[in-house]
Every structure is written in structure tokens, then in C-alpha cells.
Short mmCIF file of C-alpha atoms in Angstrom, two decimals:
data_model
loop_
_atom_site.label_atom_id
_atom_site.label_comp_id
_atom_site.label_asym_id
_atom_site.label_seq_id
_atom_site.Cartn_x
_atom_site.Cartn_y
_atom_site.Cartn_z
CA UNK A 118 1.80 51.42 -9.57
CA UNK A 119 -1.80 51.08 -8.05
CA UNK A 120 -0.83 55.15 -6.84
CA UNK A 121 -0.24 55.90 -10.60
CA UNK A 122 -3.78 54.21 -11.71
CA UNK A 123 -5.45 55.75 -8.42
CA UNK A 124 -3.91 59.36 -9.67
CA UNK A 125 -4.72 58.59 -13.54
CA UNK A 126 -8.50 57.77 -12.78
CA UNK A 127 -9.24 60.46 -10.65
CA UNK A 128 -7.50 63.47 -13.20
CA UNK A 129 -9.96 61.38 -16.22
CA UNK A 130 -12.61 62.07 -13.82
CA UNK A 131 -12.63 65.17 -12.98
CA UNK A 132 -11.43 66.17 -16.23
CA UNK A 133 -14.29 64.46 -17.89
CA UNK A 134 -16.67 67.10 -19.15
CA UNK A 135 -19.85 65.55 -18.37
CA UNK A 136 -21.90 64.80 -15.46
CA UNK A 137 -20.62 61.98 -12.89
CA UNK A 138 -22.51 59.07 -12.96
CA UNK A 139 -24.78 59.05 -9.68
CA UNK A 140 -24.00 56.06 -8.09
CA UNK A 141 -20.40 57.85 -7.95
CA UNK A 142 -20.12 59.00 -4.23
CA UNK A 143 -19.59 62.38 -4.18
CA UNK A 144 -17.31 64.30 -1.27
CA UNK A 145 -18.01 68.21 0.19
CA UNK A 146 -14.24 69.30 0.20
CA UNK A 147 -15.41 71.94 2.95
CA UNK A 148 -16.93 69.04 5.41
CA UNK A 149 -14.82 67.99 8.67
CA UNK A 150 -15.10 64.42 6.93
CA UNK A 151 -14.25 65.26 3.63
CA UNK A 152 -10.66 62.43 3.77
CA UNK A 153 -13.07 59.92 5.27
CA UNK A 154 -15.53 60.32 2.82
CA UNK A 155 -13.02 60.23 -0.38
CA UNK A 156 -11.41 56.99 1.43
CA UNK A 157 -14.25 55.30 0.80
CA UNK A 158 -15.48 57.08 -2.19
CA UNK A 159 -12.48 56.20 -4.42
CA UNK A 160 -12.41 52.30 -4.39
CA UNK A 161 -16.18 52.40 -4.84
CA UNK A 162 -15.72 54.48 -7.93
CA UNK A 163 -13.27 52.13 -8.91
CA UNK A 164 -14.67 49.05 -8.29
CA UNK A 165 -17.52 50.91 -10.72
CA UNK A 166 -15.18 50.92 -13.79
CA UNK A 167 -14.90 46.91 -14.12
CA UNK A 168 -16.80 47.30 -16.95
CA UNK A 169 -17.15 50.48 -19.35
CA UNK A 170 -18.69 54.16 -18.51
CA UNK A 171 -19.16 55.45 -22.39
CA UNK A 172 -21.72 58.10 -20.67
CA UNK A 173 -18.64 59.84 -19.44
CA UNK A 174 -15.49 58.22 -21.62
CA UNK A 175 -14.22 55.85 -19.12
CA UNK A 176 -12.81 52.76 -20.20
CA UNK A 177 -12.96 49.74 -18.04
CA UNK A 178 -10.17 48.84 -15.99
CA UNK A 179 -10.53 45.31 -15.91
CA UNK A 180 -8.30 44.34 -17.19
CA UNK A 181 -6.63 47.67 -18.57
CA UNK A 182 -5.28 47.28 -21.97
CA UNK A 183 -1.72 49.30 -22.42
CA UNK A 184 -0.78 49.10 -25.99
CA UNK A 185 2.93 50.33 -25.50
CA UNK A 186 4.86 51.72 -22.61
CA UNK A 187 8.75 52.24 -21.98
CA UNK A 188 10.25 52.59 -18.75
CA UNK A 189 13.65 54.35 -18.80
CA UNK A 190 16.75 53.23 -16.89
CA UNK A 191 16.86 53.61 -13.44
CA UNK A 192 19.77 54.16 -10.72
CA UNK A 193 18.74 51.33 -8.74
CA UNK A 194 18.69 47.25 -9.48
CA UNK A 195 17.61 48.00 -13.15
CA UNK A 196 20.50 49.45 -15.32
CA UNK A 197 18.66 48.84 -19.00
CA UNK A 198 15.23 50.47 -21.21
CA UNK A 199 12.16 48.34 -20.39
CA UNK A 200 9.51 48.13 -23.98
CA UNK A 201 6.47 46.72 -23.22
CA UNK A 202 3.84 46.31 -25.70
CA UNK A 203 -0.39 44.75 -25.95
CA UNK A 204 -0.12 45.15 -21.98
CA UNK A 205 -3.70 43.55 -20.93
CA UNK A 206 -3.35 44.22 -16.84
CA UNK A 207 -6.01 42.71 -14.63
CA UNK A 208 -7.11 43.25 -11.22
CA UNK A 209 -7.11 47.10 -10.69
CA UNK A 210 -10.96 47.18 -9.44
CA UNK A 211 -9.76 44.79 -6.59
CA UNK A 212 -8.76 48.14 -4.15
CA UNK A 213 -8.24 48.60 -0.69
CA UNK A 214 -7.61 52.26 0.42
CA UNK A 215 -6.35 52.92 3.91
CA UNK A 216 -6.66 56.93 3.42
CA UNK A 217 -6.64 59.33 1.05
CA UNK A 218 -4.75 62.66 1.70
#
């Protein structure tokens, strides 16, 4: 799940059309340290989105608010439709990355 948010933040960002805040850290994807830098980089920008970014459209993510989601039945343990809705999730700015790849 935290792989989903980690993957959903990063498209809003770089899809955003405007200018990245600058206390974003910001990675040269030429430089020998360029996974270093984004593992490092990404929880920081993370941890920035506990509260709001309206400059660029970001929501906070603390705590995330879901209003509906549906997870599909899967071949495993869980044979049956899962219907959530008014999902408030907390505690997605608390982030520990090991590496980014």
C-alpha cells in the first residue's frame, strides 16, 4: 500500500504543471548519486505534504481522505468484493525509505 501512495505522489508531482516548491529536494538523474539522493529526497517530500501544497494542487496526506474505493476479488485468502467508503487514512507522512530504484 505505502508503494501505491509512494508511486501516486510522485506521478501528481511530476505531473503537476507548476514549479516544485523549493524546499522539495531536487535529484540530477545523470549524477553517480542520483538513487541516494531520491532515497532521501522522497520521504522528505513526503513528510512536506502533512499539511496542504495549493501552490502546486497537492492535497495533504495526513490523514488522506478516500471517498470510495472497491477492491475486486482476489485468488488468495479473500474470495469476495471489498466497498469501502469516507476512507480518512492517517499516518502516510510517517516514511522510512531504504532505497529507491
Amino acid at each position: 500500500m505505502k508503494n501505491l501512495v509512494v508511486a501516486c505522489l510522485l506521478s501528481a508531482i511530476c505531473c503537476a504543471c507548476r514549479k516544485l516548491p523549493p524546499s522539495f529536494t531536487r535529484c540530477n538523474a545523470s549524477a553517480a548519486d542520483f538513487d541516494s539522493c531520491l532515497t532521501a529526497a522522497v520521504p522528505a517530500a513526503i513528510r512536506q505534504l502533512k499539511t496542504p501544497l495549493p501552490r502546486v494542487r497537492l492535497p495533504s496526506l495526513d490523514p488522506l481522505e478516500i471517498p470510495a474505493m472497491s477492491i475486486a476479488p482476489g485468488p488468495g485468502v479473500l474470495h469476495y468484493q471489498q466497498n469501502y467508503t469516507n476512507m480518512k487514512l492517517a499516518g502516510f507522512t510517517d516514511i522510512a525509505c531504504e532505497s529507491v530504484k
